[in-house]
Coordinates of C-alpha atoms in Angstrom, one line a residue:
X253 CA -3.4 24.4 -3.6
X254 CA -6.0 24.1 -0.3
X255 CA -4.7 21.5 1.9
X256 CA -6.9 18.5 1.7
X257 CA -7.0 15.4 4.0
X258 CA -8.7 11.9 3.8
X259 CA -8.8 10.3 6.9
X260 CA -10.2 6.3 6.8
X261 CA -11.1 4.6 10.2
X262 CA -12.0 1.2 10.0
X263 CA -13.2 -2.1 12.7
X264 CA -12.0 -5.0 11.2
X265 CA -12.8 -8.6 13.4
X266 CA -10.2 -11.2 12.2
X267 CA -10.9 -14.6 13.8
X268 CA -8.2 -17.2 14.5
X269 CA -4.4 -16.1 11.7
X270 CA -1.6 -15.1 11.6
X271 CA -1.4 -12.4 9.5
X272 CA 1.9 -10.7 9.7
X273 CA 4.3 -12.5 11.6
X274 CA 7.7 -11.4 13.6
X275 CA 11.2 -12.8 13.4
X276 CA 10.0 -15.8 15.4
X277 CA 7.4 -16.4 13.1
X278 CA 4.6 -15.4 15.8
X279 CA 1.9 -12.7 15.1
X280 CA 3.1 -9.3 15.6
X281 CA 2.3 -7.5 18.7
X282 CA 2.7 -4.0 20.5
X283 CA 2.1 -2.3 23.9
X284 CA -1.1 -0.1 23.8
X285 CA -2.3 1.0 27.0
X286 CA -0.4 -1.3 29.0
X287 CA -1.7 -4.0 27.6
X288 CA -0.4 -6.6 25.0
X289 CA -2.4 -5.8 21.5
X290 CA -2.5 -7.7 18.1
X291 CA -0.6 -5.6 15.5
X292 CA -0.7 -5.7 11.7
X293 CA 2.6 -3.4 10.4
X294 CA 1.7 -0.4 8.2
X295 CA 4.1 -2.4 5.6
X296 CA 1.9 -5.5 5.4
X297 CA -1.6 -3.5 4.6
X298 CA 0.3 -0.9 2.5
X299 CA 1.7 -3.9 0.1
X300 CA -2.0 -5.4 0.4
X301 CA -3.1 -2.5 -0.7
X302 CA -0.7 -1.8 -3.4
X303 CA -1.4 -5.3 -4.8
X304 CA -5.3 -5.3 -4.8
X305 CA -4.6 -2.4 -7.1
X306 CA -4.3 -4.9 -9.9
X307 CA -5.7 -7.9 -8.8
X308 CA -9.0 -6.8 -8.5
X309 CA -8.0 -4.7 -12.2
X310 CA -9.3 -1.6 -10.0
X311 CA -6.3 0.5 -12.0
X312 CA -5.1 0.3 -15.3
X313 CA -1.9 -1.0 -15.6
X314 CA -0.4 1.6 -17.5
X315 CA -1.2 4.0 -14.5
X316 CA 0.9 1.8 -12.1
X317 CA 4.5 1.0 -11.3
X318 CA 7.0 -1.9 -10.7
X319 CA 9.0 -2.1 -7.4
X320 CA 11.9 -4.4 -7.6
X321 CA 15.4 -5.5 -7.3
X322 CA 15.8 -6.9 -11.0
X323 CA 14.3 -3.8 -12.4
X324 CA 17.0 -4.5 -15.5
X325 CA 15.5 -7.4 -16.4
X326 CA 12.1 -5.4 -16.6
X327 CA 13.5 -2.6 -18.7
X328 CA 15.3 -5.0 -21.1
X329 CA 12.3 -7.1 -21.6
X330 CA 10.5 -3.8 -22.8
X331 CA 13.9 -2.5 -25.3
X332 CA 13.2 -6.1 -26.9
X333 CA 9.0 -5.6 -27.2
X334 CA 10.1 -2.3 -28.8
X335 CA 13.2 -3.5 -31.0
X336 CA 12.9 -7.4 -31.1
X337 CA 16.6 -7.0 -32.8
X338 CA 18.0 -5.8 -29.1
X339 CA 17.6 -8.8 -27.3
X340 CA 19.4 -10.9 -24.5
X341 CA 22.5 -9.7 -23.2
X342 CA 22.7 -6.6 -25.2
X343 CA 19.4 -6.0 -23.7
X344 CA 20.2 -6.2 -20.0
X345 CA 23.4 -4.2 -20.8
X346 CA 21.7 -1.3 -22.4
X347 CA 18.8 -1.5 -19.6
X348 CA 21.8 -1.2 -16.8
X349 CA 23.2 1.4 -18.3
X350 CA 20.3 3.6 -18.8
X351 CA 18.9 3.3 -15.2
X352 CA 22.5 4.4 -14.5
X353 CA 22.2 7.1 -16.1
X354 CA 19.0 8.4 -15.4
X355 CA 19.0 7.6 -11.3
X356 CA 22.8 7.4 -10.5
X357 CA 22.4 4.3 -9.1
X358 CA 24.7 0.8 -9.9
X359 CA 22.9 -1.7 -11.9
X360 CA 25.4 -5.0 -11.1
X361 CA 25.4 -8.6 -10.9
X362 CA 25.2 -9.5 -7.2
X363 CA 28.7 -11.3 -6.3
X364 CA 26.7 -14.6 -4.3
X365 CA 25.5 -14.9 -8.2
X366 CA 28.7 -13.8 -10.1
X367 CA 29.9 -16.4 -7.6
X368 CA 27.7 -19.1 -8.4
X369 CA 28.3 -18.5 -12.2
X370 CA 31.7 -19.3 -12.0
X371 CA 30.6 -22.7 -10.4
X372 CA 28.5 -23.5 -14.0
X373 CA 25.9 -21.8 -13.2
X374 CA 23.7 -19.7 -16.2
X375 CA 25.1 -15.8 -16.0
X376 CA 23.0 -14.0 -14.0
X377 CA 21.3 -10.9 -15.0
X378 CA 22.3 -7.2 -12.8
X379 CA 20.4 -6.0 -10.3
X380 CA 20.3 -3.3 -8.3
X381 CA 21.3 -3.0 -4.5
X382 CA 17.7 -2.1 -3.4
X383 CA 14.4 -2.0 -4.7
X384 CA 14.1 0.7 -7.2
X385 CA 9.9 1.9 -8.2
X386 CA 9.3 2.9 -11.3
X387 CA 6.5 3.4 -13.3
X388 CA 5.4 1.8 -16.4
X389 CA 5.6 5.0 -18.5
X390 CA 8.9 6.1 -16.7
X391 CA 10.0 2.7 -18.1
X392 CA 8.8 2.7 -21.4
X393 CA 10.5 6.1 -21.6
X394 CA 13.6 4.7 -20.5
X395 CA 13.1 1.9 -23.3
X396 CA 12.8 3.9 -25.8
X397 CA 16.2 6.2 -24.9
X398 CA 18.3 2.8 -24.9
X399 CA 17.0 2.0 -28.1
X400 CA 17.9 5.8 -29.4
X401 CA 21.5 5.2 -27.9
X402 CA 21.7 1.5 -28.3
X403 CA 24.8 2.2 -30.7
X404 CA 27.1 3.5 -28.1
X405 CA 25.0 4.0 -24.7
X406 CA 28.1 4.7 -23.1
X407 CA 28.9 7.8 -25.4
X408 CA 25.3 8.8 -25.5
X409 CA 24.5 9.0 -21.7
X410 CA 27.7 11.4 -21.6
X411 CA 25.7 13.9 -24.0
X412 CA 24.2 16.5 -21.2
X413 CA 21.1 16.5 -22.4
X414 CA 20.6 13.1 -23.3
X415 CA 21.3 12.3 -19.3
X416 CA 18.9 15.3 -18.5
X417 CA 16.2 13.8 -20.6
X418 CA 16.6 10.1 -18.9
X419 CA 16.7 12.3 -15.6
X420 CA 13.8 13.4 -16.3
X421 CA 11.7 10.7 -17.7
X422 CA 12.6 8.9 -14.8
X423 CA 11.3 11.6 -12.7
X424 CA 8.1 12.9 -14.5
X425 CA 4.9 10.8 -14.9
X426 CA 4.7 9.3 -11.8
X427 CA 2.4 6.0 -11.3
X428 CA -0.5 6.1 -8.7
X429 CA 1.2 3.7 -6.5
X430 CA 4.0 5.8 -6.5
X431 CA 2.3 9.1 -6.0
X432 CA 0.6 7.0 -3.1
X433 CA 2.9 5.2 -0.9
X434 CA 6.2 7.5 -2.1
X435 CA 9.7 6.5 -3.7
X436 CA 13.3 6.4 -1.9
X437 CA 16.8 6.0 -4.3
X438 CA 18.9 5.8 -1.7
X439 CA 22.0 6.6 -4.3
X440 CA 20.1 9.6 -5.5
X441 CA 17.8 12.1 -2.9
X442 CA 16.7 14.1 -6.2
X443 CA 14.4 11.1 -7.3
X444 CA 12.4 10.9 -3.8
X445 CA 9.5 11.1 -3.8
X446 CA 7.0 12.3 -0.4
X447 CA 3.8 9.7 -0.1
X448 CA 0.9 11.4 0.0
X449 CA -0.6 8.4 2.1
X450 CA 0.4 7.5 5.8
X451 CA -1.0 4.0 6.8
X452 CA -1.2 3.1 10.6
X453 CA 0.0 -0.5 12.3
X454 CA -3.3 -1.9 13.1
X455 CA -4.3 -3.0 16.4
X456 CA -6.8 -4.4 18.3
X457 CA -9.1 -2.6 20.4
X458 CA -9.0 -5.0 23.5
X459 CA -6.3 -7.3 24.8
X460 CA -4.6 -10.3 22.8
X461 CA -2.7 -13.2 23.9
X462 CA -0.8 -15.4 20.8
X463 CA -1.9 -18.4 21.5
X464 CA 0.1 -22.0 19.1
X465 CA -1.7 -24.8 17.4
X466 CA 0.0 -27.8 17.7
X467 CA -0.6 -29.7 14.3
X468 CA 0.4 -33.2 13.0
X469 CA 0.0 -34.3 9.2
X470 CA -0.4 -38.3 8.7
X471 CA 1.7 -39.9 5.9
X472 CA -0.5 -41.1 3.1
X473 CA 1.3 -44.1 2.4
X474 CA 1.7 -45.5 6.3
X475 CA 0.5 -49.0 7.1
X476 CA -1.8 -50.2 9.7
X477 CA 1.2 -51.4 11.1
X478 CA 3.3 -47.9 10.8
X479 CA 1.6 -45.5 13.8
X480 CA 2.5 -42.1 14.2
X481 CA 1.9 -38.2 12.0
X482 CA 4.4 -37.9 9.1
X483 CA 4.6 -34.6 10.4
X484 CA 4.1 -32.9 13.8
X485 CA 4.6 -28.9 14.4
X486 CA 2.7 -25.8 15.7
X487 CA 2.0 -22.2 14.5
X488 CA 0.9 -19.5 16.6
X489 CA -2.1 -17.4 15.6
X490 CA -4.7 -15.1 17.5
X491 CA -8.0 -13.1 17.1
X492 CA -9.1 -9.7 17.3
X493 CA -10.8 -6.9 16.2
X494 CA -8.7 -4.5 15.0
X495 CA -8.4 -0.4 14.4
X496 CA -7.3 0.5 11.1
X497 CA -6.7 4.0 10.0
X498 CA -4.6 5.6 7.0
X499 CA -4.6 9.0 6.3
X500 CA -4.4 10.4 2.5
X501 CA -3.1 14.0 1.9
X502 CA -4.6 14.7 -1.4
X503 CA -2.7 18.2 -2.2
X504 CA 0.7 15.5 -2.1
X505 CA -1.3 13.2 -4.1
X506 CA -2.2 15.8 -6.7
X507 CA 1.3 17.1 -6.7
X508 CA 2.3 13.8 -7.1
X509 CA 0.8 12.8 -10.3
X510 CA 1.1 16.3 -11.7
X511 CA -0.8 17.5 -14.6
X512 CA -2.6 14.0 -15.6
X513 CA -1.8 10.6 -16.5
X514 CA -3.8 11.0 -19.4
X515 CA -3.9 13.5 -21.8
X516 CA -7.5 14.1 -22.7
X517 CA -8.9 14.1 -19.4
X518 CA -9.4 17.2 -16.7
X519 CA -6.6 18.0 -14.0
X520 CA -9.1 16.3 -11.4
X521 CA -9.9 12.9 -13.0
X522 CA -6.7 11.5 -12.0
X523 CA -6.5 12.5 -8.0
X524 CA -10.1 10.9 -8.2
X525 CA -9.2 7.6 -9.6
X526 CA -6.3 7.1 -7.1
X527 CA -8.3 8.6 -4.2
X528 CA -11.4 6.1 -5.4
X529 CA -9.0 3.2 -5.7
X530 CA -6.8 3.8 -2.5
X531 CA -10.4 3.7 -0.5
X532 CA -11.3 0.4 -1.8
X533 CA -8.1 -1.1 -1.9
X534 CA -7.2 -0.2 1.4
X535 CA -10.6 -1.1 3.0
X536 CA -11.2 -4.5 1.1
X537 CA -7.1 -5.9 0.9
X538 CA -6.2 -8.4 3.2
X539 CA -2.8 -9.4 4.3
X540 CA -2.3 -13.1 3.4
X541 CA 0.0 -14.5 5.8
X542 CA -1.1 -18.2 6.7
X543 CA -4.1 -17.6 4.8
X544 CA -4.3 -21.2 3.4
X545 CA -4.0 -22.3 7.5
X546 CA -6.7 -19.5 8.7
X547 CA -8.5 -18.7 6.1
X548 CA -9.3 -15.2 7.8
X549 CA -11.1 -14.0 4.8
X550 CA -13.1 -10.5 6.5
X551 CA -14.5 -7.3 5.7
X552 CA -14.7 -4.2 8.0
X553 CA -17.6 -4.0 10.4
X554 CA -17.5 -0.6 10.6
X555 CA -16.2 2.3 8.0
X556 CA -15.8 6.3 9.0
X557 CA -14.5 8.6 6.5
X558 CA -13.7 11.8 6.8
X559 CA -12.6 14.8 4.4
X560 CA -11.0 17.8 6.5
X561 CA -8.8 20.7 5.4
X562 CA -7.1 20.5 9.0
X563 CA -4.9 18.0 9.6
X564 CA -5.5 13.9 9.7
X565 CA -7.3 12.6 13.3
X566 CA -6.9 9.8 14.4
X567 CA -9.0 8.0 16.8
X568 CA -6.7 5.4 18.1
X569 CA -7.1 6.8 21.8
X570 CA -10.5 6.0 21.7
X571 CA -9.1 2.3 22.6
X572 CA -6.3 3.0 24.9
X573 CA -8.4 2.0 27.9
X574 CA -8.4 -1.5 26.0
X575 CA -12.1 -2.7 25.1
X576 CA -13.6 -5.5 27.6
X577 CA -16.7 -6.5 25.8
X578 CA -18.2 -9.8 27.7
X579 CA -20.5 -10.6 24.2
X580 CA -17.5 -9.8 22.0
X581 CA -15.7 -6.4 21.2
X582 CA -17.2 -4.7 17.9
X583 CA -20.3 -3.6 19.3
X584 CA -18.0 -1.9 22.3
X585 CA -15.7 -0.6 20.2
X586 CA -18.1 1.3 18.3
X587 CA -19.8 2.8 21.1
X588 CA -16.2 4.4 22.0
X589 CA -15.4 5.6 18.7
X590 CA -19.5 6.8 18.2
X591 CA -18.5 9.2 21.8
X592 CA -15.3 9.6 20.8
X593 CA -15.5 11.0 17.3
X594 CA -17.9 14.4 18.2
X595 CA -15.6 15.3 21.4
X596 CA -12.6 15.3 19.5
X597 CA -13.5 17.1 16.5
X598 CA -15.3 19.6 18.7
X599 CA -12.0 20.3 20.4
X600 CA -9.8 20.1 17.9
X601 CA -11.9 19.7 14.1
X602 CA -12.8 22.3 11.6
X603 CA -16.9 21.1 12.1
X604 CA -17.6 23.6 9.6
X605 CA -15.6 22.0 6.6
X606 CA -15.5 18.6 7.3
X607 CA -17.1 15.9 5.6
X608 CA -18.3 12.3 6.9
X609 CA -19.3 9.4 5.4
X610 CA -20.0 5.7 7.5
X611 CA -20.8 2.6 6.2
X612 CA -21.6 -0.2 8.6
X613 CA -22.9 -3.7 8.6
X614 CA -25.1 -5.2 11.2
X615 CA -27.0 -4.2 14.8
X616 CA -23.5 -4.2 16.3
X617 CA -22.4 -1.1 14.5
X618 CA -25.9 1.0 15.2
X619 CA -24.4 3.7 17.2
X620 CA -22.3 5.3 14.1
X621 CA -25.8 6.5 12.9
X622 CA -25.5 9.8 12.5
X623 CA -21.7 10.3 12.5
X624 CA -21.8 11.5 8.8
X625 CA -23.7 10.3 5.3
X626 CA -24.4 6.9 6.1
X627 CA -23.9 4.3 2.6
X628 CA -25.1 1.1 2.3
X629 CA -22.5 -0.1 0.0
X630 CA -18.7 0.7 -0.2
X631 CA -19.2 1.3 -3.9
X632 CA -21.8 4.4 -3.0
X633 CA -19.4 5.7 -0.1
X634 CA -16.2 5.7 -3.1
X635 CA -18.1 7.4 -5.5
X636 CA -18.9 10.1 -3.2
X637 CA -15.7 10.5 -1.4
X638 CA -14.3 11.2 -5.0
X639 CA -17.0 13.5 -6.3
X640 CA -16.3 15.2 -2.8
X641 CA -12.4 15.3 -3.4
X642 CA -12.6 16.5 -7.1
X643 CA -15.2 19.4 -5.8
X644 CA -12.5 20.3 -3.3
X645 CA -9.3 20.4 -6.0
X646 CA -11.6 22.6 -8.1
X647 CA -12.3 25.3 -5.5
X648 CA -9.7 28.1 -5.8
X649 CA -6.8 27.9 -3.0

C-alpha cells in the first residue's frame, strides 16, 4: 500500500482559560525558543478529539470503542442485553473471565474496594489494572462467547480453539478510535495496536506569562450585619494563540480497520469516514478544563491541510523566533507560516504530489491565499480531503 500522510496545521486564539492544567493546577507550559510558551498536551486534544466523535454523533456508535478500567462491568451489561437469564454476579464473573481469556490480562476487584467491602460496603465489581480499549464489536463478540461457554467458562476457555477465537475477536474489527489513536495491553504486546494518528502539544506562537485571578463568592444567606465573601480563592489562566498540528498516516489507518467495518460497502469508505471525522473532530474539539470559569469557546483562525506521500511536516519552527505582534499575534503568525510553508516544502516536499487545502476566517489570515484550494467552510475542505484520500487508497502501490 502507497504511503499516505495527512498533515493538519491549525491557529487557534484562546482568550483568558485554563485549559489543561499541571500538578499545581496552573496552565501547562514549555520552553520554545527560549521563551516561556502556553501548552496544551497532545493527551488533552487527543481525548477532545476522541469524545466529539460522539457527541456531535459524527460516528456511529457501533464503529467506535470503550476505553476503561471497569471494562467488566461493560461486557457483563452486554451478556445480560443478549441473555437477560445471565445477569448480576454471574455476569461480571463470566465477563472477567472471558477478557482473561482472550487478552491475558487479570480482571480483579481492586483491594482499597475488596477492602471497603469488608467494612459493609456493596461488593464491588472487577476491574482491570489499566484501561483496556475495546471496541463495540470486539465486545459484542466477547458477549456472545461467554454466553456459548456460560456453563463452565472455565473449562471452555481451556478448549484451544475456543481461546483462539476470543483471541481473535478481541483482536479483529478494530473501532475507528482505535485504529486512530492506537491500543497498549500492557499484560499482552500481541494485542497493541500502532496509531495511525500523531497529535502535537500545542503552543503558542509568541510568549505567555500564567497570570491568577483572585476570586471571592458572597454567601447568599449573610446579613447586612455579616461582611465578608463566603468564599475567597484564585485560579490561574492565560491567553494565546496557539499552533496546533497532528499528523494522520492513512496506510496505518487503513491497515488498522482492515477490510471494512461494514460489510456492503467498498474497502475505501471506511478510511474515509475516519479520515473525514478525525479532521473535524480534531479541528472543532475543545479541551474543557475551567470551561464553566473561561468560557474559551473558539474556532481556528486559520486551517492548512496537506496530503503528501513523504513524510508528515511540521511547521512548528516557523514560531521558534516567538511572534511579537504589537496589534495582536494571528495576523503575524500567518505571515510566518504563509513564507514558511513554500521554503520548506521546496527544500524538503514532494511539490509534485502534494495536496493543499486552507480554510481561513477573516482579513487577518489573507496571506494563506494561495497556499493550496482555499474552502470557505470546514464542511467543503472534509469532503474533499476525503474524496482526495479515497482517490489515493485506490491508485495501485
Amino acid at each position: 500500500m502507497n504511503r499516505i500522510f495527512l498533515d493538519v496545521h491549525a491557529l487557534q486564539t484562546v482568550p483568558p482559560s485554563n485549559l489543561n492544567r499541571d500538578d499545581t493546577g496552573a496552565p501547562k507550559s514549555a520552553v520554545y525558543g527560549g521563551v516561556p510558551r502556553a501548552r496544551v498536551s497532545s493527551q488533552a486534544w487527543k481525548r477532545a478529539t476522541r469524545t466529539y466523535f460522539s457527541d456531535e454523533n459524527l460516528l456511529d456508535p457501533s464503529e467506535l470503542g470503550v476505553r476503561t478500567k471497569k471494562v467488566a462491568e461493560v461486557l457483563a451489561a452486554r451478556i445480560t442485553a443478549m441473555d437477560p437469564a445471565l445477569n448480576g454476579a454471574e455476569a461480571l464473573r463470566l465477563a472477567a473471565e472471558v477478557i482473561h481469556g482472550a487478552t491475558g490480562s487479570k480482571i480483579e476487584v481492586p483491594k482499597r474496594k475488596a477492602d471497603a467491602a469488608k467494612d459493609g460496603a456493596d461488593e464491588p465489581a472487577p476491574e482491570s489494572k489499566y484501561l483496556m480499549f475495546l471496541s463495540a464489536r470486539q465486545l459484542d463478540g466477547l458477549a456472545a462467547l461467554a454466553i456459548e461457554g456460560a456453563d463452565d467458562i472455565k473449562v471452555y476457555l481451556k478448549d484451544k480453539d475456543n481461546k483462539a477465537r476470543a483471541r481473535e475477536v478481541a483482536d479483529t474489527r478494530h473501532s475507528v478510535d482505535i485504529a486512530l489513536f492506537g491500543r497498549m495491553v500492557a499484560d499482552s504486546a500481541d494485542f497493541n495496536v500502532d496509531a495511525a494518528v500523531q497529535v502535537a502539544h500545542a503552543i503558542s506562537v509568541h510568549r505567555v506569562d500564567n497570570e491568577s485571578d483572585y476570586y471571592t463568592a458572597v454567601d447568599d444567606e449573610n446579613t447586612d450585619a455579616e461582611s465578608g465573601a463566603g468564599m475567597i480563592g484564585t485560579v490561574d489562566f492565560n491567553s494565546a494563540t496557539l499552533y496546533r498540528y497532528a499528523a494522520l498516516g492513512v496506510h496505518q489507518l487503513a491497515k488498522n480497520l482492515g477490510e471494512g467495518l461494514r460489510e456492503e460497502e467498498p474497502r475505501t469508505a471506511p478510511v474515509r469516514r475516519a479520515v473525514e471525522a478525525f479532521v473535524r473532530s480534531f479541528l472543532e474539539s475543545l479541551p474543557t478544563g475551567k470551561i464553566n470559569t473561561f468560557g474559551h469557546h473558539t474556532l481556528p483562525d486559520a486551517v492548512v491541510v496537506k496530503l503528501r506521500t513523504t513524510r508528515p511536516i511540521s511547521f512548528v519552527a516557523a514560531f521558534e523566533d516567538p511572534v511579537t505582534g504589537e496589534s495582536g499575534h494571528l495576523r503575524e503568525a500567518v505571515a510566518r507560516l504563509a513564507e514558511y510553508i513554500p521554503d520548506m516544502e521546496r527544500a524538503y516536499g514532494d511539490e509534485e504530489s502534494t495536496l493543499s487545502w486552507v480554510l481561513r476566517v477573516g482579513p487577518n489570515t489573507e496571506k494563506l491565499s494561495g497556499l493550496g484550494t482555499e474552502t470557505q467552510r470546514l464542511s467543503d475542505l472534509v469532503q474533499s480531503v476525503g474524496q482526495a484520500v479515497a482517490e489515493r487508497l485506490d491508485k495501485p502501490a
